[in-house]
CSV table of C-alpha atoms in Angstrom, one decimal:
chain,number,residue,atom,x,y,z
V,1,UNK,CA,0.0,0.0,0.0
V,2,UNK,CA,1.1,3.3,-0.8
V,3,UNK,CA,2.7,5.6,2.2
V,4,UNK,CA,1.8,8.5,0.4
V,5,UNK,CA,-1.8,10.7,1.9
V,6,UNK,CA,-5.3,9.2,0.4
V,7,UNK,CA,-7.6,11.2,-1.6
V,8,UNK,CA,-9.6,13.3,1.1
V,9,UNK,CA,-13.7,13.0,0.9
V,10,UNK,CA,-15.8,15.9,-0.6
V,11,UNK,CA,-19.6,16.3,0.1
V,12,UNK,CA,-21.3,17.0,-3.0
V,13,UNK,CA,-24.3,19.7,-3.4
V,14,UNK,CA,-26.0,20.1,-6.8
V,15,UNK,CA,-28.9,22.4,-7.8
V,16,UNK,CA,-31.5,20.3,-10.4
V,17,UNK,CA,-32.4,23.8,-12.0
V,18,UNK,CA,-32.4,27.2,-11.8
V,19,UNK,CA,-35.2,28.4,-9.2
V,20,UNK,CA,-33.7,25.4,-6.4
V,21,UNK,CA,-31.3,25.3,-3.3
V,22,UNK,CA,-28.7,23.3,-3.9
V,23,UNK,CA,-29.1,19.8,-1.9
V,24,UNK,CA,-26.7,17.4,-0.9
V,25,UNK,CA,-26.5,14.3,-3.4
V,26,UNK,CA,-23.4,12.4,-1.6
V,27,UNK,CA,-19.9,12.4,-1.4
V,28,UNK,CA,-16.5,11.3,-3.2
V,29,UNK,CA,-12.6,11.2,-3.1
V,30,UNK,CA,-10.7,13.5,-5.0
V,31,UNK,CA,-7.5,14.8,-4.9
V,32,UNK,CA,-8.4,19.0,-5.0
V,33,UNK,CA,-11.0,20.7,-5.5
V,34,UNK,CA,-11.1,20.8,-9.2
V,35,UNK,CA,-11.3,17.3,-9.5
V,36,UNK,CA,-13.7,16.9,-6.9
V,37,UNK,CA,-15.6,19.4,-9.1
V,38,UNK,CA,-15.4,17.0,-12.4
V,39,UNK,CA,-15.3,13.7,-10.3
V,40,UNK,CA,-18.8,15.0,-9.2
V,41,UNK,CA,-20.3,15.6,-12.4
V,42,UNK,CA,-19.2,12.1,-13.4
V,43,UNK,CA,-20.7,10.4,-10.6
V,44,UNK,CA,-24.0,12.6,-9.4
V,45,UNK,CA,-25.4,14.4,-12.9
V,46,UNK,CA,-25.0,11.6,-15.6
V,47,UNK,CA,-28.8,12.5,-16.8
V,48,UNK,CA,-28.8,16.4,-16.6
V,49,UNK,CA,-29.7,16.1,-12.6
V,50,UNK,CA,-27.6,19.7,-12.2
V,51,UNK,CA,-26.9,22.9,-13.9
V,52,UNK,CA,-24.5,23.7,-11.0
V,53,UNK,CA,-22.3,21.9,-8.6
V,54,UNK,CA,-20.7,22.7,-5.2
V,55,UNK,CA,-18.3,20.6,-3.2
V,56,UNK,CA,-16.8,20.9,0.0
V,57,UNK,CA,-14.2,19.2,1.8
V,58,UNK,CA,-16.0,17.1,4.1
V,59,UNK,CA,-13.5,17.9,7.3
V,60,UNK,CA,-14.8,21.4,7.3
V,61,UNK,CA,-18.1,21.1,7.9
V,62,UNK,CA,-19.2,21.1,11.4
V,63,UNK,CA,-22.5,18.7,12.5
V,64,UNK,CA,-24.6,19.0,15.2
V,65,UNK,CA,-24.9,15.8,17.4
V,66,UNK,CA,-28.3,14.1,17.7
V,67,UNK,CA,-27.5,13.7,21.2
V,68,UNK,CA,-28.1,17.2,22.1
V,69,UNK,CA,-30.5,17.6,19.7
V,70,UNK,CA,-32.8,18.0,23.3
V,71,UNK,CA,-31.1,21.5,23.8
V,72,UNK,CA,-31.0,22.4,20.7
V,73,UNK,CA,-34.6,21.4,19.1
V,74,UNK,CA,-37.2,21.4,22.3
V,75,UNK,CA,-36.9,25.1,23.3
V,76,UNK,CA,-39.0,25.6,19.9
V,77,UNK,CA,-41.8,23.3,21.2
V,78,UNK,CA,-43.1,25.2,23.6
V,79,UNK,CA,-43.9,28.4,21.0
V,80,UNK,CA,-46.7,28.2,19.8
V,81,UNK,CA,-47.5,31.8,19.8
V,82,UNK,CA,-44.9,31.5,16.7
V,83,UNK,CA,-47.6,30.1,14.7
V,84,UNK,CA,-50.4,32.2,13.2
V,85,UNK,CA,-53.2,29.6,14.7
V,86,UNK,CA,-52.0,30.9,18.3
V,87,UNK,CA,-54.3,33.8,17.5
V,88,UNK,CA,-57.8,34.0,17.9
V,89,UNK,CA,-59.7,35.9,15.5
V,90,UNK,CA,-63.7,36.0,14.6
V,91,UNK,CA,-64.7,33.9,11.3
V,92,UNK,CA,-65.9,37.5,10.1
V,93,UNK,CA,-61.8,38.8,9.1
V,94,UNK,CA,-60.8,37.1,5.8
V,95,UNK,CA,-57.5,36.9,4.0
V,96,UNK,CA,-55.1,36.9,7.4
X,1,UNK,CA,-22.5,3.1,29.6
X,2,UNK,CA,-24.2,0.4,32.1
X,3,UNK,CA,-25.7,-2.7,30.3
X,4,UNK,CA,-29.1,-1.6,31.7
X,5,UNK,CA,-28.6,1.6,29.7
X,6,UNK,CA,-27.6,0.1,26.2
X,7,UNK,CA,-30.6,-2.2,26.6
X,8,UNK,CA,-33.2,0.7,26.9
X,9,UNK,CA,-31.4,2.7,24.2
X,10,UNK,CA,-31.5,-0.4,22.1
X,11,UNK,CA,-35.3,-0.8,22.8
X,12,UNK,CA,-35.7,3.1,21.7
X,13,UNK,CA,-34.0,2.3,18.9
X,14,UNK,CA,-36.3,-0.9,17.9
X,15,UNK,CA,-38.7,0.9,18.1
X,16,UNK,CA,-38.1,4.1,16.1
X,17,UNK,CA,-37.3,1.5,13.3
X,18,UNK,CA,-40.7,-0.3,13.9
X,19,UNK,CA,-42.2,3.1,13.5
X,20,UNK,CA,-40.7,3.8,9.8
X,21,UNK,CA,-38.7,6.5,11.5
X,22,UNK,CA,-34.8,6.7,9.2
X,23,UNK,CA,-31.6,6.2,11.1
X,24,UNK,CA,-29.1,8.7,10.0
X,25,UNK,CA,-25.3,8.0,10.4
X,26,UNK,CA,-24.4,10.3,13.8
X,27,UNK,CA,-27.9,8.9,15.8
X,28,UNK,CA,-26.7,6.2,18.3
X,29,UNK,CA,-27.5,2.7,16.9
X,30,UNK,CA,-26.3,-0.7,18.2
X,31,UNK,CA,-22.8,-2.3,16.8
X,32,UNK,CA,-24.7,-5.0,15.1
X,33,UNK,CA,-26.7,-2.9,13.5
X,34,UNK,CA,-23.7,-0.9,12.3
X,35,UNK,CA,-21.5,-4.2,11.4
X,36,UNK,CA,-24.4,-5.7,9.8
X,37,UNK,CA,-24.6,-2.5,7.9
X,38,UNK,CA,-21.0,-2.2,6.9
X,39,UNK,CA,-21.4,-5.7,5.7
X,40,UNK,CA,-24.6,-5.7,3.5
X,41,UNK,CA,-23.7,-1.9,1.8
X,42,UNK,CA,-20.1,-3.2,0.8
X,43,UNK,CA,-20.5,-6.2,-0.1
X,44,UNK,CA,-23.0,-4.3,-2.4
X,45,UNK,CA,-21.1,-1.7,-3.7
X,46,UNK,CA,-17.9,-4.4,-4.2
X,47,UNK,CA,-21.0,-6.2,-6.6
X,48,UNK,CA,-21.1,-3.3,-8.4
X,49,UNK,CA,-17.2,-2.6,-9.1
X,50,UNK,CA,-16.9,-6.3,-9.7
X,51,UNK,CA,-20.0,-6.3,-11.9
X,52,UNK,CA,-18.3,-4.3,-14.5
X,53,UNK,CA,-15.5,-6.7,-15.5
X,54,UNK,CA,-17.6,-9.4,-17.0
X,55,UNK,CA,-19.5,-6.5,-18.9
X,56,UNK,CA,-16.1,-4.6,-20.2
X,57,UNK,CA,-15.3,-7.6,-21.5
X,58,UNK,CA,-17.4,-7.1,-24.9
X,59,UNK,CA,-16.8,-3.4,-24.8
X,60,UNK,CA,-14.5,-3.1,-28.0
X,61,UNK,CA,-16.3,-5.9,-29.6
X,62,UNK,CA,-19.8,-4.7,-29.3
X,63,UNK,CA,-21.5,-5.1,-32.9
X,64,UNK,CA,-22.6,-1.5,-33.2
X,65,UNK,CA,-22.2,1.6,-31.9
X,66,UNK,CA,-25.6,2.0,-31.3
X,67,UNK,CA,-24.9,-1.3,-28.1
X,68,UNK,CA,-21.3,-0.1,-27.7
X,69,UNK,CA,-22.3,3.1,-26.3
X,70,UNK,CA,-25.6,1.9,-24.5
X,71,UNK,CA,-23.2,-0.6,-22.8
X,72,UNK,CA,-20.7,2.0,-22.3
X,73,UNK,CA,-23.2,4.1,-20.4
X,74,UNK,CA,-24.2,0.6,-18.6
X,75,UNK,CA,-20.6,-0.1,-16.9
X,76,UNK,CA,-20.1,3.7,-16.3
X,77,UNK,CA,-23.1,3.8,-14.2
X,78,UNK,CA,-22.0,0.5,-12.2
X,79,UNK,CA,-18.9,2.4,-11.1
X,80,UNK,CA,-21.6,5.3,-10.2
X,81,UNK,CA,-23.4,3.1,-8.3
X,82,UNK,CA,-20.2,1.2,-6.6
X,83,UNK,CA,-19.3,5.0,-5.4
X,84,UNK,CA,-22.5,6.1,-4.6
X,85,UNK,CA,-22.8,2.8,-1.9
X,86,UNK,CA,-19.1,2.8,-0.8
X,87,UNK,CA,-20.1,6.6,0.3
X,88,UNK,CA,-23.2,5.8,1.9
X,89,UNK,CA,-20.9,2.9,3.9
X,90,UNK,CA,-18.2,5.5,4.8
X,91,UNK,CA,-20.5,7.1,7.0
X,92,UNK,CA,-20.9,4.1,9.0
X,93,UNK,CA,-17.0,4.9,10.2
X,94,UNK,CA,-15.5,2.6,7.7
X,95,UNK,CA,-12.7,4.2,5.3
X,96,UNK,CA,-12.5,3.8,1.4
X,97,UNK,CA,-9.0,2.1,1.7
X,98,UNK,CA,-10.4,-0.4,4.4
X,99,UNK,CA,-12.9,-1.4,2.5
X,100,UNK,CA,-10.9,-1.6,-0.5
X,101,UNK,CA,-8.5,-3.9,1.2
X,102,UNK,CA,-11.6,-6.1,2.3
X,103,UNK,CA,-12.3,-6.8,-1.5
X,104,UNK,CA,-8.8,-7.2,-2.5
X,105,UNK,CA,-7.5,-9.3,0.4
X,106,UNK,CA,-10.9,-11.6,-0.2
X,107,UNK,CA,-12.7,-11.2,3.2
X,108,UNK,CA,-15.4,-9.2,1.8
X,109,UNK,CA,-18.0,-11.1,-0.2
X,110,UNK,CA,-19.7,-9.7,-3.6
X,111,UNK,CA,-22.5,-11.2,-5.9
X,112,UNK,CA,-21.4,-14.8,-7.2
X,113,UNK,CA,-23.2,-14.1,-10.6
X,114,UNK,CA,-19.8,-12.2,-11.2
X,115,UNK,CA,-17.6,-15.3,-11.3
X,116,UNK,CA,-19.3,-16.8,-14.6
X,117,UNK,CA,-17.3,-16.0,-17.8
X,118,UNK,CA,-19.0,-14.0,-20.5
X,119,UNK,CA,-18.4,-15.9,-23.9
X,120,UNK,CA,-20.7,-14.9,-26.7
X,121,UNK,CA,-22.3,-11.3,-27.4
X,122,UNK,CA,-25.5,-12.7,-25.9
X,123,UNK,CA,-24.4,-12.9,-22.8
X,124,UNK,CA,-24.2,-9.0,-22.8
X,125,UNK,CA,-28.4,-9.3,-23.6
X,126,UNK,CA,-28.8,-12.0,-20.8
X,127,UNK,CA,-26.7,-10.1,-18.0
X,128,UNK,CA,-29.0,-7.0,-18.2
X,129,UNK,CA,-32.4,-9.5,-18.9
X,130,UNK,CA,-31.7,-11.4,-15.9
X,131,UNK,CA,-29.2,-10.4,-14.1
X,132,UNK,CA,-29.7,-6.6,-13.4
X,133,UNK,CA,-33.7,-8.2,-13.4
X,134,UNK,CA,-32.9,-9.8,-10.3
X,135,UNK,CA,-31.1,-7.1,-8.7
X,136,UNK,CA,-34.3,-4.9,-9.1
X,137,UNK,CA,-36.0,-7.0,-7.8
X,138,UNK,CA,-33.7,-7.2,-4.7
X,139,UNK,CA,-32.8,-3.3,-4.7
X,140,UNK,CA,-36.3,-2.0,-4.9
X,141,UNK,CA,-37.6,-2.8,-1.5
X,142,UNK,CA,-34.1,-1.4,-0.1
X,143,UNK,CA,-35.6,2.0,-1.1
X,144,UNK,CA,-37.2,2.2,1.5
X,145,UNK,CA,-34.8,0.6,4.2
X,146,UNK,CA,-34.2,1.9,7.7
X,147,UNK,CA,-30.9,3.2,7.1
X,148,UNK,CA,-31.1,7.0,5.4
X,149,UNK,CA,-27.7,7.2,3.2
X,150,UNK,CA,-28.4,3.5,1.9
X,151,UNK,CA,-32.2,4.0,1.6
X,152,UNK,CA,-31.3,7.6,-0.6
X,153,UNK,CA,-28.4,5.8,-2.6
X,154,UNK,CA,-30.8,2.6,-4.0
X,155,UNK,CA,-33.1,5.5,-5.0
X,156,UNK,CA,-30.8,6.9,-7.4
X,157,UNK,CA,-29.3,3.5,-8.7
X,158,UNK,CA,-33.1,1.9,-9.3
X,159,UNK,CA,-33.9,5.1,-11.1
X,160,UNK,CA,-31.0,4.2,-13.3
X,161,UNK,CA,-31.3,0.5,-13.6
X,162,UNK,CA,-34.0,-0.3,-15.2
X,163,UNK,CA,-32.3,1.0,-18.7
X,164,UNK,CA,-29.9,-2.1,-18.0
X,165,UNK,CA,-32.6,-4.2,-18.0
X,166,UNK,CA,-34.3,-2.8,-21.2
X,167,UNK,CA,-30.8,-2.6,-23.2
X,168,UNK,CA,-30.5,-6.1,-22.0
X,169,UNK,CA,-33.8,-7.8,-23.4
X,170,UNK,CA,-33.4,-5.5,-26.3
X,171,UNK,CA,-30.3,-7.4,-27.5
X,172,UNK,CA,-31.8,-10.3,-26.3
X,173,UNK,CA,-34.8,-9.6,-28.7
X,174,UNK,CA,-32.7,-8.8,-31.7
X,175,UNK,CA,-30.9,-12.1,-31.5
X,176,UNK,CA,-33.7,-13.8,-31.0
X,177,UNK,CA,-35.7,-12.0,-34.5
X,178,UNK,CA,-32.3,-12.8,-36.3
X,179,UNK,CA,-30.9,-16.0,-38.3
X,180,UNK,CA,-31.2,-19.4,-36.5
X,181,UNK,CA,-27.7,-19.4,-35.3
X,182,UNK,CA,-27.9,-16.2,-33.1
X,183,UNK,CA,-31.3,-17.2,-32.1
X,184,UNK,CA,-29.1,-20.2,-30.9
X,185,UNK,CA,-26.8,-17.7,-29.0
X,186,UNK,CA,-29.3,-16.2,-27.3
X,187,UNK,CA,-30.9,-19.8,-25.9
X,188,UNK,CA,-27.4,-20.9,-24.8
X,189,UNK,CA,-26.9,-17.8,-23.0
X,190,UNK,CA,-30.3,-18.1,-21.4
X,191,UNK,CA,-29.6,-22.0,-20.7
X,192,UNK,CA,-25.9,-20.7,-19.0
X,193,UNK,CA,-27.3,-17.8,-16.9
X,194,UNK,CA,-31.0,-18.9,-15.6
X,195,UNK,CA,-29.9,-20.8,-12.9
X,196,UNK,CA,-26.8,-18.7,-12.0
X,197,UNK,CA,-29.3,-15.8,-11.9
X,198,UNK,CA,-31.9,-17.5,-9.6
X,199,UNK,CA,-29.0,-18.5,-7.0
X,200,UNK,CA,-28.3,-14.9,-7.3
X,201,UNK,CA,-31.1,-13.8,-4.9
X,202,UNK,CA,-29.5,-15.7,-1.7
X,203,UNK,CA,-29.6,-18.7,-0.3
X,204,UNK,CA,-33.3,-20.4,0.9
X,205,UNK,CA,-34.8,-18.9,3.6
X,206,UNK,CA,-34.5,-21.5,5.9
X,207,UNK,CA,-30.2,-21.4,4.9
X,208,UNK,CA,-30.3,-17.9,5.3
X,209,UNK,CA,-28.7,-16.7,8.2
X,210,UNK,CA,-29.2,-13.2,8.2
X,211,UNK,CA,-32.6,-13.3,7.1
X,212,UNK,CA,-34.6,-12.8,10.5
X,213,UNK,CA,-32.7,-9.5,11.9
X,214,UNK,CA,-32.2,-8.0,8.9
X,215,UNK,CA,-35.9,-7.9,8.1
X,216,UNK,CA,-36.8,-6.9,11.5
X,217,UNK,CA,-34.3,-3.8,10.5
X,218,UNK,CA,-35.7,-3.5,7.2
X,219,UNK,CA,-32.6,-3.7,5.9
X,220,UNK,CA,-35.1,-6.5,4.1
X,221,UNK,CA,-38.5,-6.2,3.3
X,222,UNK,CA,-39.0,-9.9,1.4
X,223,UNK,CA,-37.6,-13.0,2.0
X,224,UNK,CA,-35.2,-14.6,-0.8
X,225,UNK,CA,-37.5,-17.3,-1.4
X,226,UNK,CA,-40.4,-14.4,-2.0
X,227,UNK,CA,-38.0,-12.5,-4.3
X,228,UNK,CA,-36.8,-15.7,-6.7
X,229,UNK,CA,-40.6,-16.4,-6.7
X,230,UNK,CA,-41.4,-12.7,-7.9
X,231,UNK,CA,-38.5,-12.9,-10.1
X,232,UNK,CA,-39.4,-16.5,-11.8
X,233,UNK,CA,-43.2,-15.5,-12.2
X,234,UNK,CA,-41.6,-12.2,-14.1
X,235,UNK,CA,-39.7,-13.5,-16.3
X,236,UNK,CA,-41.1,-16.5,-17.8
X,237,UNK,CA,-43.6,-14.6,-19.4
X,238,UNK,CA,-40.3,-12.6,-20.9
X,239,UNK,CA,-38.8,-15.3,-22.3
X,240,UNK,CA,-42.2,-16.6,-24.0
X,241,UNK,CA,-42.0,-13.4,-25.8
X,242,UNK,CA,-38.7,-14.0,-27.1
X,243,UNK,CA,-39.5,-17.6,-27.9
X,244,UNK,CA,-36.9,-18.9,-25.6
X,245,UNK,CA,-36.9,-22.5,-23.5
X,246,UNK,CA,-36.3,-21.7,-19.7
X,247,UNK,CA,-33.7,-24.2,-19.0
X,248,UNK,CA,-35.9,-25.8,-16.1
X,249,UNK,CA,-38.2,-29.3,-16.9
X,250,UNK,CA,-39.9,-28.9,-13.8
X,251,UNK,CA,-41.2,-25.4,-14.9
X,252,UNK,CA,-45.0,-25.6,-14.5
X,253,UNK,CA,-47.9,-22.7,-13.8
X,254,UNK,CA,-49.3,-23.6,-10.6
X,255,UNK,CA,-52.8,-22.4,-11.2
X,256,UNK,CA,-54.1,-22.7,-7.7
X,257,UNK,CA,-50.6,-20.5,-6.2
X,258,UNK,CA,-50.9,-18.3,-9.5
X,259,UNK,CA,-46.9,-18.8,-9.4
X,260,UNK,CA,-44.7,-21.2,-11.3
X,261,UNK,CA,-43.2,-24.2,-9.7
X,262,UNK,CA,-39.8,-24.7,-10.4
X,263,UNK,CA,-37.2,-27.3,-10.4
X,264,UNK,CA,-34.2,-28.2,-7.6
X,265,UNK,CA,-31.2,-25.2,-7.6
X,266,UNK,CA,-28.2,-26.8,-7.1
X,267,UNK,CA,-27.0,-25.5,-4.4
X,268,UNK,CA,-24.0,-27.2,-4.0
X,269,UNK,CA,-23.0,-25.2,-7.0
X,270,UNK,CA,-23.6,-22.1,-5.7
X,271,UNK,CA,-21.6,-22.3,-2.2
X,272,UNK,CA,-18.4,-23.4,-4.3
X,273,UNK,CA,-18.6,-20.4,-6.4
X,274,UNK,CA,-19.2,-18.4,-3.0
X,275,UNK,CA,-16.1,-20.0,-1.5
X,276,UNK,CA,-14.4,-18.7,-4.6
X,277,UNK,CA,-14.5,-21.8,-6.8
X,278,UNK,CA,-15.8,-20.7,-9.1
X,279,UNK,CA,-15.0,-20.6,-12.8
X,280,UNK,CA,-13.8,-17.1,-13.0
X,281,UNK,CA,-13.1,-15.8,-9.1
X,282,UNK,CA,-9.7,-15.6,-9.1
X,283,UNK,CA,-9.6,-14.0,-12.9
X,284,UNK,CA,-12.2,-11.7,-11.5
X,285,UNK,CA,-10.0,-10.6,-8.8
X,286,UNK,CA,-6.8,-10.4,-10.8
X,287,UNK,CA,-8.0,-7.7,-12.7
X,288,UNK,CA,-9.8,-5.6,-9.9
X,289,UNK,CA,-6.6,-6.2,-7.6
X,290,UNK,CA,-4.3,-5.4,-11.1
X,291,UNK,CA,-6.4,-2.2,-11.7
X,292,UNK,CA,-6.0,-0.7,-8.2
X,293,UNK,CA,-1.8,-1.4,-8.1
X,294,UNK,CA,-1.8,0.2,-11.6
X,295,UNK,CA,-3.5,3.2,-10.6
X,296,UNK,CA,-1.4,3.8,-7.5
X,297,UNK,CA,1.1,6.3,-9.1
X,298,UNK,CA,-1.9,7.9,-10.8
X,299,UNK,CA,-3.1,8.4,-7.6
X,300,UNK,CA,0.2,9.5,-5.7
X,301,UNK,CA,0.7,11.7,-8.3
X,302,UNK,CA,-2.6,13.4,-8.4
X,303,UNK,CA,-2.2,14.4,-4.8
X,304,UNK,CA,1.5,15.4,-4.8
X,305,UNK,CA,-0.3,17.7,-7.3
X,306,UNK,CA,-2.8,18.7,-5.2
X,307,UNK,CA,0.0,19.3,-2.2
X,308,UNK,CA,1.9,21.3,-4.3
X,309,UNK,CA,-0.8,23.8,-5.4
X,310,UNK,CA,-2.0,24.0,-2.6
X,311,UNK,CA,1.6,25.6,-1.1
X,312,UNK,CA,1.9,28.0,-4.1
X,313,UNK,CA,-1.5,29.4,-3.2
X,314,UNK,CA,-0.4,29.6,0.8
X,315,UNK,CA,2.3,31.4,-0.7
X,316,UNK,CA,0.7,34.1,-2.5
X,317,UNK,CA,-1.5,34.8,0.5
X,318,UNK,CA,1.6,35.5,2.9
């Protein structure tokens, strides 16, 4: 086996068309960016799935951790005056 | 963690499978689950990258260009799809050069199918009739497994598939409209891959070891009894459309199951070829093991590249 550094992993974000986010459609080794760049079209948009293409190395991206996902997610659960059917209104208002 | 503790987190985690709910790679899941995982997605993906040396093969001696680039298109996706699962089983916490070394070294298993030599152009239409039939057949109900990056990459490879199948019975049919002797072809191929393809879908149930737990997980939804049943009942009507003989005496509609009986597999058959005895394992291995040493300097050198780029640019910053 070689002694020499692997190709790092990339996450792989394509938009389908113009008007969409870009979404996250998996990941590959490449050696830079550029390849990364054609290695994903290769791999991800064989059928027109993408008119553009980001990658990222996947070491810089930071996750949350489902353990504390507790803290982070439940504090929301108990707004419901964030919602518009928190308000009470007569039947008579329309369009609000 | 106390024992007490990984049995209720295991029982949370039961059930959150039992209620459709997806596991995603950084929730806490039980080592089985994750070995079982690691197991099932690579031996898959290692089908896939295996899958395309019987198929390259007829590459440069396709009869047209019209099949040479349809079959082309075929292998190219089968690496897409080998990368596509080896990602989805990286974020299990097993690297690509591990897994790699599992193929190459021979503990990791892939599809048997792959170890049968392809010796006539017909085998090209039989391969995508039956073969990449059968894996349908197997990969559809994984789209809805309880593992999210496996469940989201057998999306995108069944979208792709069933082309294979189609470019398969579409060579299949041409053969079979043509003179006598490629008619001829196309029944020998049939004759050489039927059984080979029905073995394909796993041992019986009541040989199958992993059977039980992996359906509770949904890592399978039918048994491989169910799915060679579905498979057979699909196909026969296939091959009465091309005017082929399924290579089976026993084959009989059973009008009361509304399913075709079928004859003994030979089983014994099917575990030497798993044990690597079979007629083309070690040729098979050869050339994927041959490909990877080849590539190493391509490889070195494309990230001494890389290295070296990168410092020029760190350069230019300071």
């Amino acid at each position: 086996m070689s002694n020499k550094k692997n190709w790092p992993l990339w996450e792989v974000f394509v938009r389908s068309k113009n008007g969409l986010e870009h979404r996250h459609f998996g990941s590959l080794h490449a050696a830079d960016a550029e390849m990364a760049l054609e290695n994903a079209r290769d791999v991800y948009t064989r059928r027109n799935e993408g008119v553009s293409i980001w990658v990222v190395e996947s070491k810089h991206i930071t996750a949350s951790n489902p353990e504390h996902n507790g803290e982070l997610f439940e504090p929301a659960q108990d707004k419901v005056y964030r919602h518009p059917t928190f308000y009470d209104l007569p039947d008579d208002v329309k369009h609000m | 963690m106390s024992g007490d503790q990984i049995k209720n987190l295991e029982a949370e985690f039961e059930a959150r499978i039992a209620r459709d709910e997806k596991i995603e790679p950084k929730d806490w899941m039980p080592e089985k689950y994750r070995q079982t995982h690691i197991r099932q997605i690579s031996q898959h993906a290692h089908s896939e990258i295996v899958g395309m040396l019987p198929e390259g093969n007829w590459i440069t001696r396709a009869p047209s260009l019209r099949r040479k680039v349809a079959l082309l298109a075929k292998v190219q996706d089968e690496a897409g799809h080998g990368l596509y699962l080896y990602s989805a089983c990286e974020t299990l916490g097993i690297t690509r050069d591990e897994l790699y070394e599992q193929l190459h070294s021979g503990k990791a298993k892939y599809s048997s199918i792959f170890n049968y030599p392809t010796v006539t152009w017909a085998d090209m239409g039989a391969i995508g009739w039956l073969v990449d039939g059968a894996a349908i057949i197997n990969q559809v109900p994984l789209c809805n497994t309880s593992f999210g990056p496996y469940a989201r990459a057998m999306v995108r490879v069944c979208k792709e598939e069933s082309f294979h199948q189609r470019q398969g019975y579409e060579i299949m049919l041409k053969l079979c409209n043509g003179t006598p002797e490629q008619k001829e072809m196309a029944q020998d191929a049939l004759n050489r891959w039927w059984w080979p393809s029905l073995m394909m879908l796993g041992p019986t149930d009541d040989m199958s070891v992993h059977t039980e737990q992996s359906m509770k997980w949904k890592l399978k939804r039918k048994t491989n009894d169910e799915l060679r049943q579905q498979f057979i009942d699909q196909t026969v009507p296939q091959a009465d459309i091309l005017g082929l003989t399924i290579p089976d005496p026993d084959l009989k509609w059973n009008e009361e199951r509304q399913s075709y009986d079928f004859g003994e597999i030979n089983w014994d058959e099917f575990w030497q070829v798993v044990k690597g005895h079979g007629p083309m394992n070690k040729e098979r291995m050869k050339a994927r093991v041959g490909a990877w040493e080849r590539g190493e300097w391509v490889r070195d050198a494309a990230m001494a590249h890389a290295e070296k780029q990168q410092e020029r640019k760190n350069k230019q910053v300071v």
